[in-house]
XYZ file of N, CA, C and O in Angstrom:
676
model
N 102.327 89.757 81.568
C 103.432 89.761 83.038
C 101.090 89.506 83.678
O 101.278 89.449 83.750
N 102.169 88.808 84.805
C 101.235 88.699 85.815
C 101.856 89.124 87.108
O 102.371 89.124 87.151
N 100.650 89.234 87.883
C 101.209 89.471 89.778
C 100.429 88.104 90.065
O 99.899 87.670 89.947
N 100.702 88.730 91.329
C 100.570 87.913 92.289
C 98.872 87.026 92.441
O 98.852 86.159 92.034
N 98.580 87.823 92.069
C 96.950 87.864 92.746
C 96.455 86.828 91.031
O 95.787 86.247 91.716
N 96.933 87.056 90.249
C 95.968 87.177 88.887
C 97.207 85.521 88.734
O 96.392 84.895 87.847
N 98.337 85.213 89.122
C 99.041 83.641 89.402
C 98.021 82.804 89.874
O 98.233 81.944 89.804
N 97.634 83.563 91.175
C 97.432 82.842 92.183
C 95.340 81.808 91.486
O 95.302 80.820 92.040
N 95.280 83.365 90.704
C 93.361 82.520 90.581
C 94.172 81.767 89.264
O 93.335 81.145 88.928
N 94.733 82.049 88.110
C 95.242 81.054 87.289
C 95.184 79.704 87.212
O 94.478 78.473 87.289
N 96.346 79.524 89.139
C 96.988 77.983 88.673
C 95.147 77.446 89.613
O 95.422 75.969 89.090
N 94.589 78.525 90.554
C 93.016 77.855 90.959
C 92.829 77.605 90.140
O 91.283 76.620 89.899
N 92.569 78.239 88.697
C 91.433 77.451 87.555
C 91.584 76.619 86.500
O 90.910 76.212 87.031
N 92.415 76.851 87.007
C 93.832 75.314 85.434
C 93.414 73.748 87.015
O 91.946 73.710 85.406
N 92.930 74.753 87.515
C 92.623 72.519 87.986
C 91.552 73.084 88.978
O 90.489 71.814 89.404
N 91.114 74.156 88.002
C 89.177 73.675 88.547
C 88.518 73.268 89.910
O 87.457 73.275 90.960
N 89.862 74.177 91.387
C 89.605 74.347 92.457
C 89.612 75.883 93.143
O 89.465 76.949 92.304
N 87.668 75.849 93.979
C 88.055 76.692 94.758
C 89.187 77.703 95.849
O 89.889 75.917 95.766
N 89.706 78.341 96.668
C 90.809 78.993 96.813
C 90.188 78.361 98.670
O 89.236 78.072 98.981
N 91.681 78.001 98.840
C 91.850 76.602 100.175
C 92.976 77.939 101.001
O 92.354 78.756 100.429
N 92.895 78.002 101.766
C 93.134 78.572 103.292
C 94.760 78.713 102.925
O 94.947 80.202 102.826
N 95.722 78.377 102.319
C 97.206 78.836 100.921
C 96.373 79.480 100.823
O 97.336 80.843 100.508
N 96.299 79.559 99.556
C 95.425 80.417 98.991
C 94.764 82.143 99.810
O 95.342 82.649 99.136
N 94.118 81.252 100.343
C 93.409 83.176 101.308
C 94.864 83.220 101.986
O 95.096 85.097 101.713
N 95.518 82.598 102.201
C 96.601 83.282 103.598
C 97.874 84.042 102.372
O 98.092 85.279 102.850
N 98.065 83.671 101.120
C 98.583 84.365 99.764
C 98.177 85.877 100.114
O 99.338 86.991 99.795
N 96.796 85.636 99.179
C 95.981 86.940 99.042
C 95.951 87.887 99.926
O 96.180 89.151 100.211
N 96.334 87.452 101.471
C 96.162 88.127 102.491
C 97.260 88.958 102.739
O 97.639 90.396 103.169
N 98.730 88.214 102.439
C 99.663 88.353 102.810
C 99.882 89.585 101.192
O 100.117 90.666 101.899
N 99.496 89.515 100.220
C 99.516 90.438 99.688
C 99.358 91.625 99.987
O 99.972 92.166 99.306
N 98.196 91.225 100.754
C 98.174 93.008 100.104
C 97.722 93.514 101.687
O 97.498 94.045 101.623
N 98.583 92.930 102.085
C 98.727 93.674 103.839
C 100.784 94.640 103.592
O 100.283 94.997 104.247
N 100.645 93.826 102.401
C 102.140 94.616 101.929
C 101.535 95.703 100.779
O 102.786 96.211 100.161
N 100.418 95.494 100.032
C 100.501 96.522 99.654
C 100.894 98.129 98.964
O 101.919 98.538 99.475
N 100.680 98.234 100.443
C 100.978 100.556 100.929
C 102.221 100.477 100.453
O 103.014 100.670 100.193
N 102.604 98.862 101.393
C 104.493 99.347 101.465
C 104.430 98.711 100.101
O 106.276 99.429 99.638
N 104.853 97.952 99.050
C 104.740 97.717 98.001
C 105.067 99.182 96.386
O 105.879 99.935 96.443
N 104.030 99.944 97.635
C 104.050 101.130 96.086
C 104.413 102.277 97.220
O 105.095 103.316 96.751
N 104.737 102.549 98.545
C 105.560 103.259 98.923
C 107.051 103.410 98.687
O 107.916 103.996 98.445
N 107.659 101.122 98.311
C 108.916 101.347 97.975
C 108.507 101.680 96.467
O 110.083 102.172 96.654
N 108.374 100.920 95.723
C 108.188 101.827 93.914
C 108.196 103.321 94.354
O 108.980 103.285 93.325
N 107.760 103.722 95.272
C 107.533 105.565 94.313
C 108.831 105.993 95.216
O 109.306 106.749 94.790
N 109.635 105.463 96.307
C 110.900 105.811 96.574
C 111.960 105.310 95.927
O 113.423 105.940 95.519
N 110.917 104.167 95.421
C 112.986 104.005 94.004
C 112.536 104.857 93.093
O 113.463 105.267 92.932
N 110.983 105.279 92.303
C 111.221 105.638 91.404
C 111.704 107.032 91.853
O 111.960 108.142 90.349
N 111.318 107.837 92.753
C 111.931 109.269 93.113
C 114.087 108.792 92.653
O 114.699 109.490 93.206
N 113.534 108.462 93.022
C 116.026 108.006 93.583
C 116.508 106.930 92.555
O 117.776 106.610 92.767
N 115.866 106.435 91.075
C 116.219 105.821 90.976
C 117.733 105.820 89.835
O 118.436 105.093 89.471
N 117.543 108.175 89.836
C 118.988 107.691 89.043
C 120.046 107.354 89.869
O 121.665 107.124 89.882
N 119.438 108.109 91.717
C 120.634 108.100 91.984
C 120.901 106.786 92.267
O 122.801 106.359 92.625
N 120.168 105.705 92.728
C 120.435 104.640 92.779
C 121.784 103.800 92.283
O 122.220 103.759 92.634
N 120.743 103.955 90.650
C 122.709 103.784 89.912
C 123.507 104.051 89.752
O 124.294 103.476 89.596
N 123.711 105.248 89.954
C 124.430 106.727 89.862
C 125.605 106.007 91.085
O 127.104 105.216 90.883
N 125.030 105.710 92.457
C 125.941 105.558 93.542
C 126.062 103.322 92.964
O 127.551 103.232 93.937
N 125.224 102.206 92.998
C 125.546 101.707 92.922
C 126.907 100.747 91.801
O 127.406 100.337 91.954
N 127.135 102.084 90.499
C 127.815 102.090 89.844
C 128.582 102.439 90.681
O 129.923 102.283 90.796
N 129.613 103.819 91.360
C 130.384 104.144 91.885
C 131.326 102.770 92.601
O 132.326 102.851 92.972
N 130.585 102.217 92.795
C 130.679 101.072 94.688
C 130.605 100.231 93.845
O 132.414 100.169 94.705
N 130.385 100.071 92.844
C 130.506 97.813 91.803
C 132.016 98.911 91.408
O 132.996 97.763 91.195
N 132.779 100.310 90.242
C 133.629 100.400 90.092
C 134.726 100.659 91.446
O 135.888 99.986 90.636
N 133.883 100.891 92.325
C 135.164 101.199 93.791
C 134.957 99.232 94.431
O 136.426 99.787 94.037
N 135.014 99.016 94.038
C 135.547 97.136 94.805
C 135.978 96.317 92.584
O 136.048 95.415 93.801
N 135.719 97.037 91.568
C 136.270 95.953 91.024
C 136.976 97.441 89.856
O 136.185 97.277 89.019
N 137.705 98.048 89.589
C 138.093 99.195 89.455
C 138.856 97.736 88.466
O 138.684 99.135 87.077
N 139.577 97.332 87.919
C 139.712 96.491 86.660
C 138.545 96.774 86.065
O 139.099 96.745 84.318
N 137.150 97.229 86.099
C 136.207 97.027 85.038
C 136.092 97.558 83.977
O 135.672 98.544 82.652
N 137.415 99.359 84.905
C 137.236 100.605 83.942
C 138.899 100.480 83.725
O 138.480 101.195 82.872
N 139.472 99.787 83.838
C 140.912 100.094 83.070
C 140.740 99.757 81.888
O 139.593 98.413 81.537
N 142.327 99.703 80.917
C 141.489 99.741 79.704
C 141.866 98.092 80.050
O 142.509 97.258 80.775
N 141.227 97.606 78.151
C 141.189 95.929 78.605
C 139.607 95.763 78.880
O 138.998 94.416 78.912
N 139.327 96.405 80.932
C 138.131 96.296 81.552
C 136.060 96.423 79.882
O 136.596 96.757 79.425
N 135.818 95.530 81.127
C 134.165 95.355 80.573
C 133.716 96.760 80.562
O 132.793 96.637 79.476
N 133.733 97.220 81.967
C 133.504 98.662 81.112
C 133.878 99.458 80.658
O 133.654 101.703 81.199
N 135.071 99.549 80.755
C 136.032 100.086 79.715
C 135.958 101.348 78.354
O 135.462 100.086 77.547
N 136.066 102.141 77.925
C 135.729 103.219 76.991
C 134.416 103.703 78.036
O 133.330 102.903 78.723
N 133.776 104.889 77.004
C 132.489 106.180 77.572
C 131.403 104.989 76.928
O 130.359 104.343 77.929
N 131.569 104.306 75.976
C 130.552 103.526 75.479
C 130.094 102.486 76.398
O 128.643 102.275 76.528
N 131.016 101.479 76.946
C 130.784 100.021 77.552
C 130.433 100.880 78.773
O 129.831 100.146 79.935
N 131.191 101.771 79.059
C 131.032 102.931 80.809
C 129.354 103.064 80.562
O 127.906 102.467 81.347
N 128.100 103.641 79.258
C 127.213 103.970 79.166
C 125.617 102.756 79.954
O 125.574 103.360 80.726
N 127.009 101.746 78.575
C 126.143 100.189 78.862
C 125.619 99.770 79.810
O 124.954 99.366 80.207
N 127.279 99.781 80.914
C 126.722 99.249 82.205
C 125.854 99.528 83.501
O 125.711 99.134 83.739
N 125.313 101.486 83.191
C 124.558 101.796 83.708
C 123.113 102.012 83.591
O 122.025 101.548 84.222
N 122.952 101.418 81.521
C 121.821 101.895 81.463
C 121.519 100.507 81.702
O 120.314 99.859 82.171
N 122.571 98.798 81.703
C 121.314 97.708 82.502
C 121.061 97.772 83.503
O 120.029 96.859 83.436
N 122.355 98.786 84.505
C 121.921 99.379 85.681
C 120.103 98.734 86.295
O 119.710 98.807 87.434
N 119.548 100.648 85.719
C 118.243 101.300 85.135
C 117.602 100.129 84.885
O 116.270 100.209 85.945
N 117.919 99.649 83.701
C 116.703 98.236 83.331
C 116.613 97.741 84.443
O 115.056 97.479 84.670
N 117.743 97.336 85.631
C 118.318 95.478 85.902
C 116.806 96.527 87.088
O 115.429 95.482 87.494
N 116.811 97.648 87.988
C 116.828 98.584 88.853
C 115.400 98.622 88.695
O 114.385 98.564 89.424
N 113.815 98.717 87.020
C 113.372 99.582 86.702
C 111.835 97.891 86.632
O 111.345 98.245 87.500
N 113.600 96.861 86.512
C 111.731 95.781 86.411
C 111.649 95.007 87.171
O 111.472 94.626 88.097
N 112.487 95.132 88.259
C 112.567 94.355 89.523
C 111.948 95.308 90.608
O 110.595 94.794 91.147
N 111.922 96.607 90.085
C 109.859 97.637 91.009
C 109.186 97.135 90.050
O 108.369 97.246 91.328
N 109.180 96.548 88.756
C 107.693 96.527 88.406
C 107.742 95.133 89.438
O 106.204 94.464 89.505
N 108.669 94.120 89.555
C 108.011 92.402 89.882
C 108.052 92.753 91.285
O 106.721 91.814 92.049
N 108.303 93.835 92.340
C 108.219 94.112 93.791
C 107.133 94.836 94.009
O 105.892 94.629 94.262
N 106.191 94.831 93.005
C 104.972 95.578 93.320
C 104.155 94.202 92.498
O 102.324 94.207 93.626
N 103.641 93.917 91.800
C 103.742 92.823 91.649
C 103.254 92.145 92.643
O 101.976 90.957 92.408
N 104.785 92.091 93.208
C 104.724 89.511 94.120
C 105.118 88.803 93.512
O 104.358 87.871 93.925
N 105.158 89.502 92.076
C 105.550 87.744 91.392
C 107.091 88.390 90.120
O 106.811 89.429 90.002
N 107.419 87.147 90.509
C 108.869 87.867 89.149
C 108.792 87.414 88.025
O 109.679 87.336 88.109
N 107.398 86.943 87.534
C 107.443 86.560 86.170
C 107.855 87.062 85.392
O 107.988 87.525 84.030
N 107.486 88.885 85.809
C 107.889 89.473 85.131
C 109.237 89.904 83.876
O 109.599 90.000 83.433
N 110.732 90.040 85.564
C 111.712 89.502 85.264
C 111.478 88.516 84.014
O 113.327 88.745 83.449
N 111.243 86.954 84.216
C 111.891 85.598 83.982
C 111.578 86.194 82.498
O 112.335 86.017 80.952
N 109.791 86.710 82.330
C 109.859 87.148 80.771
C 110.613 88.735 80.198
O 110.416 87.650 78.808
N 111.019 89.292 80.032
C 111.387 90.655 79.528
C 112.783 90.496 79.857
O 112.972 90.673 79.453
N 113.662 90.246 81.136
C 114.282 90.448 81.510
C 115.327 88.990 81.494
O 116.578 89.438 80.992
N 115.190 87.985 81.971
C 116.634 86.517 81.918
C 116.026 86.555 81.034
O 116.665 85.238 80.947
N 115.429 85.814 80.747
C 115.682 85.195 79.300
C 115.829 85.204 77.980
O 116.658 85.745 77.535
N 117.080 83.751 78.336
C 118.596 84.853 76.938
C 120.090 85.037 77.887
O 120.861 85.589 77.002
N 119.543 85.129 79.064
C 120.562 86.881 79.564
C 121.764 86.257 79.284
O 121.917 87.125 78.961
N 121.434 84.795 80.001
C 122.881 84.801 80.814
C 124.368 84.392 79.736
O 124.811 84.800 79.529
N 123.282 83.823 77.961
C 123.460 83.292 77.013
C 123.870 84.398 76.417
O 125.522 84.278 75.545
N 123.289 85.321 76.408
C 123.594 87.137 75.245
C 124.973 87.291 76.180
O 125.548 87.703 75.819
N 124.742 87.903 77.970
C 126.591 88.118 78.639
C 127.280 87.315 78.127
O 128.786 88.136 78.339
N 127.660 86.191 78.675
C 128.517 84.787 77.865
C 129.307 85.387 76.188
O 130.044 85.671 76.428
N 128.160 85.398 75.949
C 128.820 85.749 74.111
C 129.121 86.995 73.368
O 130.057 87.328 73.214
N 128.472 87.723 74.595
C 129.643 89.291 74.688
C 130.678 89.624 75.267
O 131.197 90.379 74.638
N 130.866 88.700 75.832
C 131.516 88.651 77.256
C 131.726 89.546 78.126
O 132.719 89.742 78.943
N 130.305 89.297 78.038
C 129.795 90.306 80.056
C 130.646 89.720 80.853
O 129.381 88.739 81.126
N 130.839 89.789 81.929
C 131.173 89.448 83.077
C 129.852 88.727 83.812
O 129.140 90.187 84.275
N 129.514 87.857 83.979
C 128.383 87.870 85.173
C 128.823 87.551 86.563
O 127.991 89.024 86.734
N 129.706 87.643 87.438
C 130.124 87.429 88.440
C 130.030 88.783 88.534
O 129.214 89.428 89.736
N 130.355 90.141 87.611
C 130.893 91.792 87.826
C 129.319 91.900 88.253
O 128.908 92.995 88.663
N 128.458 92.043 87.094
C 126.826 91.373 86.964
C 125.880 91.836 88.431
O 125.710 93.293 88.698
N 126.046 89.938 88.547
C 125.926 90.397 90.021
C 126.523 90.847 91.474
O 124.977 91.232 92.186
N 127.186 91.207 91.132
C 127.697 91.993 92.324
C 127.009 93.457 91.998
O 126.705 93.643 93.199
N 127.236 93.214 90.457
C 125.884 94.961 90.890
C 125.306 95.207 91.303
O 124.273 96.563 91.722
N 124.321 93.715 90.567
C 122.812 94.441 92.063
C 122.065 93.847 92.848
O 121.647 94.737 93.381
N 123.951 93.023 93.656
C 123.466 92.904 94.946
C 123.677 94.436 94.849
O 122.711 94.121 96.611
N 124.562 95.199 95.146
C 124.810 96.824 95.264
C 123.936 97.085 95.547
O 123.627 97.676 95.903
N 122.823 97.309 94.592
C 121.312 97.640 94.105
C 120.889 97.334 95.422
O 119.810 98.381 95.517
N 120.900 96.101 95.888
C 119.590 95.809 95.796
C 119.664 96.642 97.823
O 119.253 97.174 98.659
N 120.780 96.661 97.687
C 120.782 97.329 99.987
C 120.846 98.908 99.505
O 120.648 98.832 100.541
N 121.898 99.508 98.606
C 121.083 100.797 98.644
C 119.275 100.958 98.119
O 118.640 102.480 99.693
N 118.823 99.707 97.455
C 117.133 100.356 97.604
C 116.395 100.212 98.864
O 116.633 100.812 99.250
N 117.258 99.251 99.787
C 116.582 98.528 100.821
C 116.622 100.204 102.079
O 116.035 99.864 102.854
N 117.709 100.440 101.857
C 118.198 101.956 102.763
C 117.387 102.628 101.870
O 116.571 103.524 103.119
N 117.055 103.004 100.779
C 116.372 103.882 100.583
C 114.733 103.948 100.944
O 114.229 105.210 101.270
N 114.599 102.436 100.828
C 113.109 102.032 100.377
C 112.647 102.851 102.404
O 111.937 102.944 102.796
N 113.532 101.766 103.481
C 113.928 102.221 105.022
C 114.127 103.893 105.450
O 112.765 103.853 106.063
N 114.109 104.410 104.909
C 114.610 106.017 104.866
C 113.082 106.405 104.269
O 113.256 107.457 105.047
N 112.393 106.104 103.286
C 111.083 106.310 103.166
C 109.511 106.511 104.126
O 109.313 106.136 103.926
N 110.551 105.288 105.011
C 108.830 105.531 105.973
C 108.583 103.239 106.054
O 108.069 102.965 106.621
N 109.009 102.621 105.089
C 108.590 101.049 105.186
C 109.352 100.436 105.985
O 111.239 100.620 105.650
N 108.730 100.135 106.968
C 108.566 99.169 108.164
C 109.657 98.367 107.884
O 111.621 97.498 107.726
N 108.638 97.041 107.115
C 109.612 95.634 106.928
C 109.351 95.861 105.418
O 109.110 95.555 104.132
N 111.565 95.951 105.269
C 111.938 95.776 103.701
C 112.218 94.466 103.457
O 113.446 94.899 102.623
N 111.943 93.293 103.881
C 112.024 92.009 103.507
C 111.535 92.055 101.885
O 112.507 91.709 100.870
N 110.461 92.056 102.243
C 110.702 91.475 100.005
C 110.544 92.511 99.586
O 110.663 92.204 97.753
N 111.561 93.924 99.960
C 112.550 94.994 98.812
C 113.083 93.328 97.972
O 113.746 93.606 96.569
N 113.666 92.743 99.062
C 114.964 91.830 98.487
C 114.627 90.879 97.560
O 115.705 90.164 96.825
N 113.476 90.222 97.612
C 113.244 89.120 96.422
C 113.234 89.413 94.699
O 114.111 88.507 94.592
N 113.714 90.214 94.670
C 113.437 90.929 93.019
C 115.061 90.818 92.746
O 115.556 90.063 91.608
N 115.592 91.835 93.515
C 116.892 91.429 93.247
C 117.985 89.954 93.595
O 118.702 89.529 92.575
N 117.158 89.291 93.814
C 117.981 87.867 94.099
C 116.932 86.479 93.670
O 117.973 85.650 93.401
N 116.519 87.223 93.207
C 115.803 86.927 91.475
C 116.850 86.848 90.812
O 117.312 85.365 89.596
N 116.961 87.433 90.351
C 117.961 87.554 89.077
C 119.354 87.389 89.965
O 119.613 86.538 88.756
N 119.623 88.057 90.475
C 121.497 87.749 91.145
C 121.187 85.597 90.750
O 121.603 85.130 89.432
N 119.903 84.888 91.066
C 119.629 83.235 91.603
C 120.282 83.170 89.946
O 120.444 81.395 89.825
N 118.682 83.871 88.673
C 119.422 83.229 87.535
C 120.055 83.893 86.369
O 120.423 83.112 85.756
N 120.169 84.470 86.766
C 121.802 84.829 85.695
C 122.916 84.571 86.648
O 124.566 83.798 86.115
N 123.168 83.822 87.640
C 124.309 83.079 88.116
C 124.345 82.257 87.509
O 123.694 81.011 87.073
N 125.441 81.438 87.572
C 126.468 80.229 86.605
C 125.465 78.920 88.325
O 125.376 78.787 89.164
N 124.877 77.824 87.073
C 124.341 77.244 87.347
C 124.881 75.501 87.965
O 125.984 75.430 86.526
N 124.688 74.772 88.358
C 126.115 74.041 88.615
C 125.078 72.719 87.404
O 124.309 72.713 87.348
N 126.289 72.060 87.102
C 124.941 71.161 85.455
C 125.803 68.670 86.111
O 126.172 69.479 86.872
């Protein structure tokens, strides 16, 4: 698992170069948002259960067929698995948010996930919708915690969404 700094260093080290203006600007940007990233993570951590619960409730309100007989979240076991997965995405999105790098999502969450969900019959569209709902809730929570610029909060959720979504072949 890498963060924005170690990834940058690795890329420059591999090519045997000193940092150029782009590298310095990238480092400055990462460090300037460092406090906000940690504040955002603290807001998420202290509200994680409520975020997942609220996102799940909104998802099932928007897509009630998921919790009806025959729906993918019908039965207590499936409902719990859905919320467990949402919690999993939230936790790893928080790691990526602090790291300023989406590498942890690729390595620990997304590798083979779409194929696994497809083989199990888990609907990707509703999963993506749930992640986007969570993104909105997290953005609100982080703003309420006093973080002025919440733009960076969207990046991990959008990355998960992009990677899970069906790709044009």
